[in-house]
XYZ file of C-alpha atoms in Angstrom:
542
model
C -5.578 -50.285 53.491
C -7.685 -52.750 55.063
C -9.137 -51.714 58.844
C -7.374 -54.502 60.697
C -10.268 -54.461 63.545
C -12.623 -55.580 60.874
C -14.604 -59.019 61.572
C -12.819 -61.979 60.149
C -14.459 -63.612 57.326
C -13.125 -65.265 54.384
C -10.414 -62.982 52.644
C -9.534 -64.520 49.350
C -6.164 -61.862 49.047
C -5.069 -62.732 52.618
C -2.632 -65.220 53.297
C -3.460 -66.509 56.624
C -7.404 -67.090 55.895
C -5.682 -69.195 52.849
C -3.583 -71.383 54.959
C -6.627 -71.567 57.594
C -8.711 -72.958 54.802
C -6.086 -75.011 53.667
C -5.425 -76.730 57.064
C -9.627 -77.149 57.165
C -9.717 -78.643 53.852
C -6.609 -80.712 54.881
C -8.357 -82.208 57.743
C -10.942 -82.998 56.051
C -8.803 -84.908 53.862
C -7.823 -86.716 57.501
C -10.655 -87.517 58.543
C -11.643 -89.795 55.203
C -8.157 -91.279 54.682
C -8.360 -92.020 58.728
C -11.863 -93.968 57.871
C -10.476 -96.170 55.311
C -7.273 -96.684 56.315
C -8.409 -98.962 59.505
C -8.410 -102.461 58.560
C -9.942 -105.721 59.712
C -6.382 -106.984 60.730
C -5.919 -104.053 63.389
C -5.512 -104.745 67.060
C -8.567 -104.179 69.223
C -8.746 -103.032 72.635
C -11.165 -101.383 74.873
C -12.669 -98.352 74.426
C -9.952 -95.515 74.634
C -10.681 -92.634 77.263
C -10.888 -89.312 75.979
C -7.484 -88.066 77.737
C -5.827 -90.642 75.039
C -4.634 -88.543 72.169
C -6.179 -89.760 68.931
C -6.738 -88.481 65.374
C -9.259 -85.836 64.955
C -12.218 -85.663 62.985
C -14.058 -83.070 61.750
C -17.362 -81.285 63.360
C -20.090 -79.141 61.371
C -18.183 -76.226 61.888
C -14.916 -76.993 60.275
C -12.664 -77.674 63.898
C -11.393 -80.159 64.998
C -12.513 -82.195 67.430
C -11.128 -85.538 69.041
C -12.181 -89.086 68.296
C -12.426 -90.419 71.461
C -14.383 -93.244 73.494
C -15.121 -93.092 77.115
C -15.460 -90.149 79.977
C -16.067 -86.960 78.055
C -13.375 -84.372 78.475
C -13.615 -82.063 81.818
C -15.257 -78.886 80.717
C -13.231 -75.814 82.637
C -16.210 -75.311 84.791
C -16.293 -77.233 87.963
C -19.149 -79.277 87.101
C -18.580 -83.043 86.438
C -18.076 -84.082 83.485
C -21.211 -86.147 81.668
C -20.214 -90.055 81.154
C -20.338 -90.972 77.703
C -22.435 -94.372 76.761
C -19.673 -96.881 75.460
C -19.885 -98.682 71.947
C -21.508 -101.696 71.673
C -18.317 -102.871 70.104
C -14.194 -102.173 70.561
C -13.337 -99.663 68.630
C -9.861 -100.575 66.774
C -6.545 -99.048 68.102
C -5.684 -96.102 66.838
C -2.492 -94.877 68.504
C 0.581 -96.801 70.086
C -0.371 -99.123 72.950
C 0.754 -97.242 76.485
C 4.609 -98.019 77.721
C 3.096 -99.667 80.647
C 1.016 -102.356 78.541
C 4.307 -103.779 76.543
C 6.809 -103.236 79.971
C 8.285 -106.827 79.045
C 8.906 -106.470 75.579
C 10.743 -102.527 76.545
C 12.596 -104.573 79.157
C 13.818 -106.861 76.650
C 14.603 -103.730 74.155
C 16.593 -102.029 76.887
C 18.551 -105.612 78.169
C 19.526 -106.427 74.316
C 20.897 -102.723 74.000
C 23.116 -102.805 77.353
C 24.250 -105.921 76.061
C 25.468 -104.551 72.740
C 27.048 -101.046 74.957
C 29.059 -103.358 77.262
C 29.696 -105.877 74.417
C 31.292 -104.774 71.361
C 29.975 -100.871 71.897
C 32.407 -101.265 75.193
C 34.908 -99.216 74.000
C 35.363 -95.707 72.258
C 38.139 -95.959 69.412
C 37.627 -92.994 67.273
C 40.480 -93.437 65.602
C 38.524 -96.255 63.974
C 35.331 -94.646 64.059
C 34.408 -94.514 60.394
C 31.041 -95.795 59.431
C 30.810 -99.316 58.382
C 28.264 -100.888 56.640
C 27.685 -104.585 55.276
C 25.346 -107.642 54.474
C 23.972 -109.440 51.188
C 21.104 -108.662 48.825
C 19.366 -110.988 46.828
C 16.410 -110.813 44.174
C 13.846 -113.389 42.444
C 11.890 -112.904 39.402
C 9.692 -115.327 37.827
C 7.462 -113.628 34.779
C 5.212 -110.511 35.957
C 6.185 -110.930 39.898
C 9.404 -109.656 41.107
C 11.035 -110.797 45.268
C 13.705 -109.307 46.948
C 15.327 -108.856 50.140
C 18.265 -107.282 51.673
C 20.133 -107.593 55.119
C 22.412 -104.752 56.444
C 24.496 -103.542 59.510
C 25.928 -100.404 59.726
C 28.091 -99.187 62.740
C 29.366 -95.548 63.620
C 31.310 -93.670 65.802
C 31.439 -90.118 66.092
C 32.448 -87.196 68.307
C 30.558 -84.323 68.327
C 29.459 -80.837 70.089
C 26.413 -80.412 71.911
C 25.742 -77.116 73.440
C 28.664 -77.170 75.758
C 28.749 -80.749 76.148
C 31.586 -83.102 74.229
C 29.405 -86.210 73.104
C 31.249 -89.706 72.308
C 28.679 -91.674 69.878
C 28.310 -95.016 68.943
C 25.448 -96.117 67.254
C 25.207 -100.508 65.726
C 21.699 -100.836 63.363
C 20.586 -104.274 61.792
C 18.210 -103.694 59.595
C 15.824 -106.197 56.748
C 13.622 -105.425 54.236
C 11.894 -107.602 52.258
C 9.356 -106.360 49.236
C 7.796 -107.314 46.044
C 5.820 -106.467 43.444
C 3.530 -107.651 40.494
C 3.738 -106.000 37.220
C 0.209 -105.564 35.210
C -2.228 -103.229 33.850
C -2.510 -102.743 37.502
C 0.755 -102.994 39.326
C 1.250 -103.789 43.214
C 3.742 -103.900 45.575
C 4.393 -104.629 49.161
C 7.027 -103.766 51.614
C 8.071 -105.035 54.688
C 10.870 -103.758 56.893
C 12.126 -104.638 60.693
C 15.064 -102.422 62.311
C 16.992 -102.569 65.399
C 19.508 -100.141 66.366
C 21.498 -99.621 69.448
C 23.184 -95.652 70.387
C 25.696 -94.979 73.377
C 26.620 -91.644 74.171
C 28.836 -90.480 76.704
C 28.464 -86.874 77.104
C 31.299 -84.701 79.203
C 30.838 -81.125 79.998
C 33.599 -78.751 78.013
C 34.487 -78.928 74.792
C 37.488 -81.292 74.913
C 36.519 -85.436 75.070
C 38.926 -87.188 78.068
C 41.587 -89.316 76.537
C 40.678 -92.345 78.253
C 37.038 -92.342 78.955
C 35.339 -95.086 81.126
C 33.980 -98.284 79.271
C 30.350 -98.289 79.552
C 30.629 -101.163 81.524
C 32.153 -99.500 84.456
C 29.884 -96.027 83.949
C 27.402 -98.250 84.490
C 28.225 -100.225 87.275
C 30.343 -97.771 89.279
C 29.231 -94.364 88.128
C 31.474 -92.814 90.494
C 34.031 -93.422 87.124
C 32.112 -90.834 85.310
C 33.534 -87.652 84.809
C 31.824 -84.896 87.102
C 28.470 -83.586 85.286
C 29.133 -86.512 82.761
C 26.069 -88.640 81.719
C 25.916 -91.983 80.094
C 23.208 -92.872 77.274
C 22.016 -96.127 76.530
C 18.930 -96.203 73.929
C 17.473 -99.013 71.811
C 14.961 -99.144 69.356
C 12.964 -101.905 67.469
C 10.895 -100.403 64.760
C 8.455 -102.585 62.036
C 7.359 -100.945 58.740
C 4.808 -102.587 56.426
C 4.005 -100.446 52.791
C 1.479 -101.437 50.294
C 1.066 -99.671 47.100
C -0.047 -99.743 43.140
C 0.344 -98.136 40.023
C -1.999 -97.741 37.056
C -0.808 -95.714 33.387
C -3.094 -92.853 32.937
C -1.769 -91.462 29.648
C 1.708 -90.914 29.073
C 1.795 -90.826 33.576
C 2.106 -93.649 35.481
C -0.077 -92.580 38.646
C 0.247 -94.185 42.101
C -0.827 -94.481 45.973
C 0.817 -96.118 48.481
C 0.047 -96.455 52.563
C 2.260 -97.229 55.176
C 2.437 -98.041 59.032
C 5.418 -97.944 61.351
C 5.630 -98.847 64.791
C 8.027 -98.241 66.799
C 9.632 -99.757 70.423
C 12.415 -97.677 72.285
C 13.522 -97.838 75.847
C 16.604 -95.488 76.837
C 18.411 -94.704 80.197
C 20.403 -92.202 81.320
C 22.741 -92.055 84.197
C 24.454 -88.471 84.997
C 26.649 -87.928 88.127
C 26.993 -84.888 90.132
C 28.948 -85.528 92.993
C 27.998 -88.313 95.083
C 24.501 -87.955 93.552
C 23.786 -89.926 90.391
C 20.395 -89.354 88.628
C 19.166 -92.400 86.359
C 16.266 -91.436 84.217
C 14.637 -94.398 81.966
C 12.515 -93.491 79.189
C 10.016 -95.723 77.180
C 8.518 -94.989 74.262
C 5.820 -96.377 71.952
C 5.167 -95.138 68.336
C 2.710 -95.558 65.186
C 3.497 -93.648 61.869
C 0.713 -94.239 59.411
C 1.197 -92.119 55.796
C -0.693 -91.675 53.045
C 0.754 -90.501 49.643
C -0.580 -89.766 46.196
C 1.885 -89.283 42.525
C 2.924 -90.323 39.725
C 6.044 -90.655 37.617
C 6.920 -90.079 33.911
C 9.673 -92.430 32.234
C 9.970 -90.866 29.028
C 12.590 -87.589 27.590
C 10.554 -84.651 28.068
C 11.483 -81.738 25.814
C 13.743 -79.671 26.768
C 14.624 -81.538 29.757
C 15.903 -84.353 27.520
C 18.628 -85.426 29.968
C 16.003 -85.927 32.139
C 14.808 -89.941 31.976
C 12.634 -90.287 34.570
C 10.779 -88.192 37.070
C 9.133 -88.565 39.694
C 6.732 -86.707 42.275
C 4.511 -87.268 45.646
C 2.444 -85.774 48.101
C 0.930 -86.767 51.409
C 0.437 -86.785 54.462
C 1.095 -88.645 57.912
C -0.157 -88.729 61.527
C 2.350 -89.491 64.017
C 1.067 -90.778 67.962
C 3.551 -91.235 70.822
C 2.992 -92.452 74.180
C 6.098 -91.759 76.574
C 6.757 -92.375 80.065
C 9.639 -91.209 81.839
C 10.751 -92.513 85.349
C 13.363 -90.316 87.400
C 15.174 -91.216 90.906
C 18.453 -89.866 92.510
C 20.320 -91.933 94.696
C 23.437 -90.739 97.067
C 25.913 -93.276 96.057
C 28.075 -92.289 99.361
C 25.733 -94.372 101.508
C 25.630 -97.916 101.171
C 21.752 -97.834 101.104
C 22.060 -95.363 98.371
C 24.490 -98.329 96.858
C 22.500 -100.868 97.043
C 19.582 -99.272 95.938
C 21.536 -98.457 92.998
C 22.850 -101.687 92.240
C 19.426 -103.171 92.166
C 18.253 -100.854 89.820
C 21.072 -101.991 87.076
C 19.262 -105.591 88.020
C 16.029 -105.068 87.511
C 15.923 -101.782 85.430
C 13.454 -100.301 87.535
C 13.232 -97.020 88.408
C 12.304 -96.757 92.119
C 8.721 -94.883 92.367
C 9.613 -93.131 95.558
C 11.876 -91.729 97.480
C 12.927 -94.007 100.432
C 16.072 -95.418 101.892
C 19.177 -94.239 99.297
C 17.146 -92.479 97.397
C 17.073 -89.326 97.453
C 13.923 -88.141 95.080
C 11.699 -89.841 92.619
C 9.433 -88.255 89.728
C 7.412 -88.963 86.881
C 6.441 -87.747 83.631
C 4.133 -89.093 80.969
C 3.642 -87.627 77.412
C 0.854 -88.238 75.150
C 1.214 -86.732 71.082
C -0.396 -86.718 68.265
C 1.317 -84.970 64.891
C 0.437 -84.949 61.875
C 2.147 -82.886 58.516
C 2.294 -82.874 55.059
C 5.011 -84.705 52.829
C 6.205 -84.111 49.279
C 9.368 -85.889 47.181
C 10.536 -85.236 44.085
C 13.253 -87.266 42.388
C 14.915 -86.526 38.920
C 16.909 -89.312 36.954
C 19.555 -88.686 33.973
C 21.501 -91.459 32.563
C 24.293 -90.865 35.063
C 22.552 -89.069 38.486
C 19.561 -89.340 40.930
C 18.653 -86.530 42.426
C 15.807 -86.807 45.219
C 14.223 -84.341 47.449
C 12.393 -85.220 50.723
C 10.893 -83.075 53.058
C 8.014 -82.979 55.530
C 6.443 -80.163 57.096
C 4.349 -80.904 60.051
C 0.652 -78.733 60.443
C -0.812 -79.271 63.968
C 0.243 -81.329 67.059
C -1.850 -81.773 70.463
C 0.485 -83.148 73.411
C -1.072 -83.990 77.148
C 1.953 -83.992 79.764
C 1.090 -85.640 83.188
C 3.807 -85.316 85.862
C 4.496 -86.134 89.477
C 7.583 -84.065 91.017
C 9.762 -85.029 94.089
C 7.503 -83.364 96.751
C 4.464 -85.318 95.243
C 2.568 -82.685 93.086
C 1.066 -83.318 90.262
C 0.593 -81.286 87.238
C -0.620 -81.598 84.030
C -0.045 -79.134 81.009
C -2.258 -79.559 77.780
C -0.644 -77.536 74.951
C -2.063 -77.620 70.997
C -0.788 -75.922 67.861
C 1.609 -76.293 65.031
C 4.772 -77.280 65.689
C 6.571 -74.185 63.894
C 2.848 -71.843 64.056
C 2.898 -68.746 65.678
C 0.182 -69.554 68.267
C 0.343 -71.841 71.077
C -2.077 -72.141 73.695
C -1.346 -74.095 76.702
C -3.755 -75.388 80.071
C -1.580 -76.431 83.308
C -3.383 -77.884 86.176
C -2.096 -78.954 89.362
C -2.940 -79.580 92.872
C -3.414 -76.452 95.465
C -4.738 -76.837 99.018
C -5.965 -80.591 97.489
C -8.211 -79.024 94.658
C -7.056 -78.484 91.104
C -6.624 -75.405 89.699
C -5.863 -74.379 86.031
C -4.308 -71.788 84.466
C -4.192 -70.571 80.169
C -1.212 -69.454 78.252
C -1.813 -67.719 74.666
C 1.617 -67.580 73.481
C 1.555 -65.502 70.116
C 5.140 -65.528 68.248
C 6.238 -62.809 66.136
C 3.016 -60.379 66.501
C 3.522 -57.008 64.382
C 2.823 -53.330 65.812
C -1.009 -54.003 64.503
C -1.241 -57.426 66.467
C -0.086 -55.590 69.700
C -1.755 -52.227 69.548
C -5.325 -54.716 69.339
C -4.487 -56.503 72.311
C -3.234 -53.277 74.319
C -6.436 -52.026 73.384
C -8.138 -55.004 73.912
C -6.502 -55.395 77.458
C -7.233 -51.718 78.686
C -3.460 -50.626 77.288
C -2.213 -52.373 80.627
C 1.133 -54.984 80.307
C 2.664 -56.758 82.953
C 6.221 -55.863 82.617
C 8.241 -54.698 80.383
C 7.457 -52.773 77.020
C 7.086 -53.493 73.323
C 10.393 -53.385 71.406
C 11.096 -53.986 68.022
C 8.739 -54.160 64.521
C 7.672 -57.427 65.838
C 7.861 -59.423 69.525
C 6.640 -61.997 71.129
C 3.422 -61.692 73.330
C 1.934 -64.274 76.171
C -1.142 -63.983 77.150
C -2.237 -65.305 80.555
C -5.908 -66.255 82.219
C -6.912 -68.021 85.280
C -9.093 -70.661 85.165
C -12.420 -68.085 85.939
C -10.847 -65.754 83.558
C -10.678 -68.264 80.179
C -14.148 -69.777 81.218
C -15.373 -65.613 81.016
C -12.981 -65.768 77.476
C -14.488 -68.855 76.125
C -18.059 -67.604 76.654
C -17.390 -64.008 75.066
C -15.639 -65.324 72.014
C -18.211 -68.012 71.250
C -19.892 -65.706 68.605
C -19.022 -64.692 65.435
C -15.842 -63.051 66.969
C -13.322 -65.944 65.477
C -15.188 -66.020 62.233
C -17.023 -69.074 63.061
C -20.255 -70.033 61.370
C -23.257 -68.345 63.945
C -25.191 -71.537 64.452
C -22.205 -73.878 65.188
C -22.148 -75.385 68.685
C -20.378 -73.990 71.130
C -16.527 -74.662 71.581
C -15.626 -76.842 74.643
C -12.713 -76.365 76.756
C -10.406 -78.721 74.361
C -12.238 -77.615 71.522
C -11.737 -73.780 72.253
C -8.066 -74.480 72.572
C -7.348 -75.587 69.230
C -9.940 -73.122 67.900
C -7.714 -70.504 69.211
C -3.969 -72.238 68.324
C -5.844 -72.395 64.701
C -6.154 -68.891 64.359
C -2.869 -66.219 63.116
C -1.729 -63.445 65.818
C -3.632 -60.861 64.261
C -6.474 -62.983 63.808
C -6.795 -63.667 67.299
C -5.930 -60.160 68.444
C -8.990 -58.624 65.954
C -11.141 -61.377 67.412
C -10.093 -59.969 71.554
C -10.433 -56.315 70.170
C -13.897 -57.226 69.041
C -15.155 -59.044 72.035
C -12.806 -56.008 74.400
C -15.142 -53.045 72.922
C -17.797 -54.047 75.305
C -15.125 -54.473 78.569
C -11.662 -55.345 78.553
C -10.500 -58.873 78.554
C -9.954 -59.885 81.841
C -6.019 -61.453 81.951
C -2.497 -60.680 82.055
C -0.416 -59.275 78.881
C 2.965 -59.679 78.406
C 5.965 -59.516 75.856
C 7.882 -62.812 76.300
């Protein structure tokens, strides 16, 4: 049996340090496809600051680290941080352009889609409310080159169960595609694709829908009609994809690559009443989708698999970036300030930024997120079938949340790791006495007896509450600001298996460093670093 306080190095029979390398050799992988995929034709715009989240690239030392223009990132001592020297030229765009830089074009999103709810979305008839779909096709060919285009529109409406909410759906999409293709030695193709779809929900707590809701219409206008705790949704979305790909034979294979970018528009509010108090929440949302994917395809009977025709396989990967701004205000509709502060909101569709007369409370809340994950598809066809298999799984995802609450603090909580990993880490800073102040949560997700003997040990055996139950448990581990500056300097060695004469981590740096790492990983790497004085911090099952 292995001696699980051993140093970490590379362990070809271990699972974990296989994945590890795999997500290192993956973003490396990034990093070049990133480089080539940014053409001439891109937007431009200044140089991004480094609190914008952007894709990574990769350092000496196998970590990430964050392409970014501008201020340098705030190291967690109290220093200042050192100004960066800008390019001599704009970098291009890589994520979505902020909410607040396209506010006409999400005010024109949001209009069109109350149009549609209190148009021919008005109503709720479920007992008409199977989907519906129509709209023409049409294709050209003219020797080796090949056009066609299609126009849909699908409607739906649905009733459904959420939590203990009763949710009346209606969704209306529009959507065109237009693509061709050139047949050669060296075949191309080219995609283009422009959606717009429209959902209204109105949610009602219980799990029995009223016989004769409110039109939206009226929910929206007099929101006093909505049921008590009921909330009305209005969301719409414009999203434009553009695809370019080619195909070459290689043998009996015919091997392929394709790109693709997708951005995405969506503005959405939501009105819920409690009482006399409604709460209207707008949220807009910008999006860019770029993918990469590599496969190939073989047309021909193969052996025993005879009934097979055609097959077809692909892997890839994309990197998702989201900029989101949320807008909250309550208004006491009892009052005919509160009224007419509400009324003008349904005319101008702006969310009042503080609390004054009628309203009752304003906050904000901006989200910044990058993603990326891997994809794979497989599709088998027989003379008669199709079957295809999609799925994605996303690897790694760094999200900044900024928000101001009623009584005027602000916080901000930086949080990297994967989306379904077992280790999250997690800085919140806010505003105490008029300075900032920061605080560090390790969470560690399904840690075994091993993983939580280490950091007992590691801790000086001390928790915070509780105990330990079960073969395996979740663990948080907590650090002031002081305390994860002390952390970041004793772990900068070879205690996380990093090469000796690699830089050391920064703050932002350090966090993914540790979100990269498995529970037991991390907990051999604090037992290490504990044997000359316990980690200073807080340890707790969660």
């Amino acid at each position: 049996m292995s001696d699980p306080t051993a140093p970490i190095g590379r362990n070809e029979s271990d699972s974990d340090d296989r994945v590890r390398r795999a997500q290192e050799a993956q973003a490396q992988m990034e990093a070049a496809w990133a480089a080539a995929a940014q053409s001439p034709a891109a937007p431009t715009a200044p140089a991004e600051t480094a609190t914008r989240v952007s894709a990574p690239l990769q350092a000496r030392d196998g970590f990430e680290r964050a392409a970014v223009r501008g201020p340098a990132l705030s190291p967690p001592s109290s220093s200042p941080a050192p100004e960066r020297a800008p390019d001599a030229t704009p970098a291009g765009r890589v994520g979505p352009v902020p909410p607040s830089e396209r506010r006409a074009e999400l005010n024109e999103v949001l209009r069109d889609a109350i149009g549609s709810a209190t148009g021919p979305l008005n109503t709720f008839t479920p007992d008409s409310g199977s989907d519906t779909a129509r709209g023409p096709r049409a294709a050209i060919s003219r020797g080796p080159a090949e056009l066609q285009g299609e126009a849909r529109e699908r409607g739906t409406q649905r009733i459904t169960q959420d939590g203990d909410e009763t949710v009346q759906r209606q969704t209306l999409e529009s959507r065109g595609v237009v693509g061709g293709k050139v047949s050669g030695r060296i075949g191309v193709s080219q995609e283009r694709e422009r959606t717009q779809q429209v959902s209204v929900e109105q949610r009602t707590p219980g799990t029995t829908a009223p016989a004769t809701p409110p039109t939206n219409h009226l929910a929206l206008n007099s929101p006093e009609h909505l049921p008590e705790g009921g909330e009305l949704r209005i969301r719409g979305e414009r999203t434009q994809k553009g695809q370019t790909g080619a195909e070459a034979p290689v043998g009996p294979l015919a091997v392929g690559a394709d790109t693709a970018r997708e951005q995405a528009l969506a503005s959405e509010v939501r009105i819920r009443r409690e009482g006399n108090v409604v709460s209207v929440t707008r949220i807009d949302e910008t999006r860019t989708t770029d993918t990469a994917r590599l496969g190939g395809s073989l047309g021909v009977p193969m052996g025993r698999l005879a009934a097979v025709r055609a097959a077809e396989g692909r892997a890839g990967m994309d990197h998702v970036r989201t900029e989101r701004e949320e807008r909250t205000a309550q208004f006491d509709i009892s009052t005919p300030a509160g009224r007419e502060a509400y009324q003008r909101f349904t005319q101008s569709l702006e969310v009042p930024g503080a609390a004054g007369e009628g309203v009752l409370s304003a906050s904000r809340r901006d989200v910044s997120r990058y993603e990326r994950g891997v994809l794979g598809s497989a599709e088998a066809v027989t003379g008669v079938t199709s079957d295809k298999v999609e799925e994605r799984s996303p690897t790694f995802f760094r999200q900044e949340t900024r928000e101001t609450l009623p009584d005027g603090t602000e916080q901000r909580e930086r949080t990297v790791g994967a989306p379904n990993g077992r280790v999250r880490v997690a800085e919140t800073t806010r505003a105490e006495d008029g300075q900032p102040r920061s605080d560090y949560t390790v969470r560690l997700g399904a840690a075994d007896a091993t993983t939580r003997q280490l950091l007992q040990r590691a801790f000086g055996g001390e928790l915070a509450r509780g105990q330990f139950r079960g073969a395996e448990g979740d663990v948080t581990l907590s650090f002031t600001r002081e305390q994860f500056d002390r952390l970041r300097t004793r772990l900068n060695t070879d205690h996380l298996g990093r090469p000796l004469d690699s830089p050391p981590a920064g703050a932002q740096q350090f966090l993914e460093v540790l979100a990269s790492r498995s529970p037991l990983e991390l907990a051999q790497a604090l037992d290490r670093a504990g044997r000359t004085g316990r980690i200073e911090g807080t340890l707790s099952p969660s």
